[in-house]
Coordinates of C-alpha atoms in Angstrom, one line a residue:
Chain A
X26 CA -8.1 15.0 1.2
X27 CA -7.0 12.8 -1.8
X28 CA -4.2 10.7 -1.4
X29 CA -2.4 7.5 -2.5
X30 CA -3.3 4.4 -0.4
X31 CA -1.1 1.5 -0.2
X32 CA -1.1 -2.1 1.5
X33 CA -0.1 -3.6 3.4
X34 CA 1.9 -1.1 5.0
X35 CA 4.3 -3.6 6.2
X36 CA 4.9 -7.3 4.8
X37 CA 7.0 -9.8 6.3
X38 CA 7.3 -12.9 4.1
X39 CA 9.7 -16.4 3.7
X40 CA 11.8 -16.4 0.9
X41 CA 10.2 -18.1 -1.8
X42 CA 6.5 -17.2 -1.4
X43 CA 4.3 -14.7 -3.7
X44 CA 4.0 -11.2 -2.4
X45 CA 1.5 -9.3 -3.9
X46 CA 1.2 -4.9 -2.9
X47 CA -2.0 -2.9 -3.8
X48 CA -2.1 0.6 -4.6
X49 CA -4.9 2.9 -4.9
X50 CA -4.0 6.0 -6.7
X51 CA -5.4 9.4 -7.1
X52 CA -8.9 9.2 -8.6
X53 CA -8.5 11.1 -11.9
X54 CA -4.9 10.7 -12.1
X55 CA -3.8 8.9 -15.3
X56 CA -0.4 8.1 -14.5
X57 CA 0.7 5.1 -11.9
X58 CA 4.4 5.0 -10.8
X59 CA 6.1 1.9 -8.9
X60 CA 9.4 2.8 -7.1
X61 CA 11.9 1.0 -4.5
X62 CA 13.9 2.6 -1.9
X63 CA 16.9 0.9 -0.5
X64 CA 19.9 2.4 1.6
X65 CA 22.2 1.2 -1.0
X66 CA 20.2 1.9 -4.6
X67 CA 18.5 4.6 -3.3
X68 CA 15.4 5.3 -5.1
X69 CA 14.4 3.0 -8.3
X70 CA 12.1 3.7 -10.8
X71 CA 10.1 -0.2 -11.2
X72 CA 7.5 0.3 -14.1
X73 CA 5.3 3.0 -14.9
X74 CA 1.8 3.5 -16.6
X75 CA -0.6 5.9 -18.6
X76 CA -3.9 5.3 -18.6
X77 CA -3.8 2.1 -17.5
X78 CA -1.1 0.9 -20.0
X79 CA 2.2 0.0 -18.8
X80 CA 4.5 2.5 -20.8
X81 CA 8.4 1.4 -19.3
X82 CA 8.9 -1.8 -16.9
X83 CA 12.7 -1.9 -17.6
X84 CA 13.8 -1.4 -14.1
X85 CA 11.9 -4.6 -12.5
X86 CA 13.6 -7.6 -12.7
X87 CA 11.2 -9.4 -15.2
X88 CA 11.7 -13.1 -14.0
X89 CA 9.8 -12.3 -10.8
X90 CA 8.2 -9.2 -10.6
X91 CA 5.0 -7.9 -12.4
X92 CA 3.2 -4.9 -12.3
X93 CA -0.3 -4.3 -13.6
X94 CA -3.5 -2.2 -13.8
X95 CA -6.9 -4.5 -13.6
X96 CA -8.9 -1.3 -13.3
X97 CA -8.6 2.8 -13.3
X98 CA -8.3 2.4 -9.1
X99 CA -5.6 -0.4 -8.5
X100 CA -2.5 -1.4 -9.4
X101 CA -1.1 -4.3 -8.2
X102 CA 3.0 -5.1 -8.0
X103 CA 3.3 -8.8 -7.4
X104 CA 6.9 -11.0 -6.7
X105 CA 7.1 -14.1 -7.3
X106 CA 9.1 -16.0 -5.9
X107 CA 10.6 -13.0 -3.5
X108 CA 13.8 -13.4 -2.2
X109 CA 15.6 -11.4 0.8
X110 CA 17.3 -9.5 -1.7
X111 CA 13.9 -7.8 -2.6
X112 CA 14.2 -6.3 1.0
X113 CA 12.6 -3.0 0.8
X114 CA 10.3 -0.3 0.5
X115 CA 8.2 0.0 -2.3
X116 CA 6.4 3.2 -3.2
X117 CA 3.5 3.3 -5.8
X118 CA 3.3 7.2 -6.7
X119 CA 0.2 8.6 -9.1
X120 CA 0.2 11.9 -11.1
X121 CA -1.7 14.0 -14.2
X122 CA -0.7 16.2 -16.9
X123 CA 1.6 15.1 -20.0
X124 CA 4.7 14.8 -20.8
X125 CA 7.1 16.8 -18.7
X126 CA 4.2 18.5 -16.6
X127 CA 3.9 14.9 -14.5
X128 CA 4.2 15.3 -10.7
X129 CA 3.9 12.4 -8.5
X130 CA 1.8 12.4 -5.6
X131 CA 3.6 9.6 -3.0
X132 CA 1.4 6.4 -0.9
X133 CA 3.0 5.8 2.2
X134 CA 4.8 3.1 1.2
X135 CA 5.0 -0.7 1.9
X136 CA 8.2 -1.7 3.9
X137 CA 8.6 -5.7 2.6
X138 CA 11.2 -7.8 4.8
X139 CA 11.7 -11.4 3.3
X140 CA 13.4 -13.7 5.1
Chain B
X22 CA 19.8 7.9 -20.4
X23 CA 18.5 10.9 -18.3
X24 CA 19.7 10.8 -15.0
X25 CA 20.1 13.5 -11.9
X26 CA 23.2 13.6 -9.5
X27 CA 23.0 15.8 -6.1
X28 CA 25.5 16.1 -3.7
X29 CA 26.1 13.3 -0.7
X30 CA 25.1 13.9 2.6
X31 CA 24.7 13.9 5.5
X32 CA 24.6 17.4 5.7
X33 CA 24.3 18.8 9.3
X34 CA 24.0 22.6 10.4
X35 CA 22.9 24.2 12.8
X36 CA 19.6 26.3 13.3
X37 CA 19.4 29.5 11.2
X38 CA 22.2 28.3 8.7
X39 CA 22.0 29.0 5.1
X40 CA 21.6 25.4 3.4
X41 CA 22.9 25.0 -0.6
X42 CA 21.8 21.6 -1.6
X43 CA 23.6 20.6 -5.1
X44 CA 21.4 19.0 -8.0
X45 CA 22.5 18.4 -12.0
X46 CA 20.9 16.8 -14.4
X47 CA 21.3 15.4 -17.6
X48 CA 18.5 14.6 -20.2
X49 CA 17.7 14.8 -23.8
X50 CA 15.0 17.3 -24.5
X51 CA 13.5 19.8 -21.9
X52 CA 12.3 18.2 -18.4
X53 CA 10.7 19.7 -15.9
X54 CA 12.9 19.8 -12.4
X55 CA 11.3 18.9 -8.6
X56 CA 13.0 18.6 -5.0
X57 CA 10.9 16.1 -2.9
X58 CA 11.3 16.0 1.0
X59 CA 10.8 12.8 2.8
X60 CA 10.1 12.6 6.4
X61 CA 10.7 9.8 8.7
X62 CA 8.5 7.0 7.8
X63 CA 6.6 8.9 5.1
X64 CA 6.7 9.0 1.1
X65 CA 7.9 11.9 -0.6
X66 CA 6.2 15.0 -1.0
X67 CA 6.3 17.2 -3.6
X68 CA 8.5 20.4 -2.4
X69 CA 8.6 23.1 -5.3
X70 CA 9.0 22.8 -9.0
X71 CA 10.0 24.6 -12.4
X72 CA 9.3 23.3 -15.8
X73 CA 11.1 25.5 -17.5
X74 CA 14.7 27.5 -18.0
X75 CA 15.4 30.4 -15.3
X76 CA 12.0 29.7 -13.5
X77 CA 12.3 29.7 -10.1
X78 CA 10.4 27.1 -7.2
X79 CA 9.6 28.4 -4.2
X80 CA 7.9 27.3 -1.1
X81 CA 8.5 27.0 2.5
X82 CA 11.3 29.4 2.2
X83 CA 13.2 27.0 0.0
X84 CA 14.1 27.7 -3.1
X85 CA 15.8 26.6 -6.7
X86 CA 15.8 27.8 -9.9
X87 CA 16.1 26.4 -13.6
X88 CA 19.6 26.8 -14.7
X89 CA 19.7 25.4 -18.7
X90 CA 23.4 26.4 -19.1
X91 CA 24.9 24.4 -16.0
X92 CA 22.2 21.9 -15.7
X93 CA 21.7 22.5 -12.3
X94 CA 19.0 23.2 -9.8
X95 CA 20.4 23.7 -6.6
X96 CA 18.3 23.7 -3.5
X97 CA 18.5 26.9 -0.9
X98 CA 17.5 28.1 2.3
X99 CA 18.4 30.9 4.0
X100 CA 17.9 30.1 7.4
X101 CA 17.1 26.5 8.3
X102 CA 14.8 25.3 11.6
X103 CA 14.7 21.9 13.0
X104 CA 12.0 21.1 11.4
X105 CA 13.7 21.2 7.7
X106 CA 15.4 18.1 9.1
X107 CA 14.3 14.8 6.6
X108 CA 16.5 13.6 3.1
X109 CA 15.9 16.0 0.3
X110 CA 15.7 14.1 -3.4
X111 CA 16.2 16.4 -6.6
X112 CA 14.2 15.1 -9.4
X113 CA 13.4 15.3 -13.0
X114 CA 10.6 14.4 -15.3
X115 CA 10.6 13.8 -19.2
X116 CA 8.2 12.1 -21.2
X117 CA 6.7 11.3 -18.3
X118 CA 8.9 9.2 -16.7
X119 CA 10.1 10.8 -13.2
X120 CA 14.2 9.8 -12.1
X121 CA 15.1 10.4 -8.7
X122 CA 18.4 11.5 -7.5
X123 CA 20.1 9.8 -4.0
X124 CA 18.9 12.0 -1.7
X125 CA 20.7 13.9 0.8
X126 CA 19.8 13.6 4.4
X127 CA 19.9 16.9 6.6
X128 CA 20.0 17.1 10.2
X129 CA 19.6 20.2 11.8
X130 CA 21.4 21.1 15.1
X131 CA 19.2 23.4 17.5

């Protein structure tokens, strides 16, 4: 049964540390997507990839986040240094196909708290 | 930018109701469209799709189909269980890039 795997599946952290979240996506799937769920923003889109290469990280806050791809069966989303507002879930999501035929196949998620 | 807007919730009904969730869209181009469900606890999961004008998703006895003219792809059911309770998100995908709309949660009533 293929799925996404994420950790930690929960993270509870002092402001001001690094916080790094692992994903394992789909083998075979080319695309990687980062997300964030909050009650008030609802659904975020962080940074994408294709094949590896990051393709649109306009939605992450660039100061402190970063997103990459060390191999074809990780990708890492690391904050540093996190601060309580970056309170939330974080979704890494892979997918196949081009252009418009992309569907996204969801990890469990990884709840973050910073305190 | 492209962008999706659905309708707020909470929606809450009771068993057997007919359920109309609202979805539009707005994008350059032709996206395809989604509705994800996500459970307590869990990531979304993929619900039904169409990727193209007047095709219709189906799947679980939900339904929604393409609509090009009013840039909508509303979510129906024509008689809800329990189980259908969880937030609903529309979606769309373009070039790759999948945006989510706020979700709506539904709670249904036994």
């Amino acid at each position: 049964d293929a799925r996404v795997t994420q950790t930690p599946r929960d993270k509870v952290t002092e402001m001001g540390q690094e916080v790094t979240m692992r994903c394992q996506p789909i083998l075979g799937h080319n695309t990687v997507f980062w997300y964030r769920q909050t009650m008030k923003q609802g659904l975020e889109l962080l940074a994408y990839f294709r094949n590896r290469a990051p393709l649109d990280d306009s939605g992450m806050p660039k100061d402190r986040f970063s997103a990459e791809m060390p191999d074809a069966t990780l990708a890492t989303l690391k904050i540093q240094p996190s601060e309580p507002r970056d309170s939330a879930v974080y979704f890494c999501a892979s997918g196949s196909g081009q252009g418009a035929d992309t569907e996204a196949f969801f990890g469990q998620g990884t709840r973050l708290t910073v305190v | 930018g492209d962008s999706v807007t659905q309708m707020e919730g909470p929606v809450t009904l009771s068993e057997e109701a007919f359920l109309t969730i609202n979805c539009t869209y707005t994008a350059t181009g032709y996206p395809s469209l989604f509705w994800y469900v996500q459970y307590p606890g869990e990531g979304l999961q993929l619900l039904l799709k169409a990727t193209k004008a007047d095709d219709k998703g189906s799947n679980k006895g939900f339904e929604a189909t393409y609509r090009k003219e009013t840039t909508s792809f509303h979510l129906e059911k024509g008689s809800v269980q329990v189980s259908d309770s969880a937030v609903y998100f529309c979606a769309l995908c373009s070039a790759s890039k999948i945006i989510f709309g706020s979700g709506t949660r539904l709670s249904i009533r036994p």
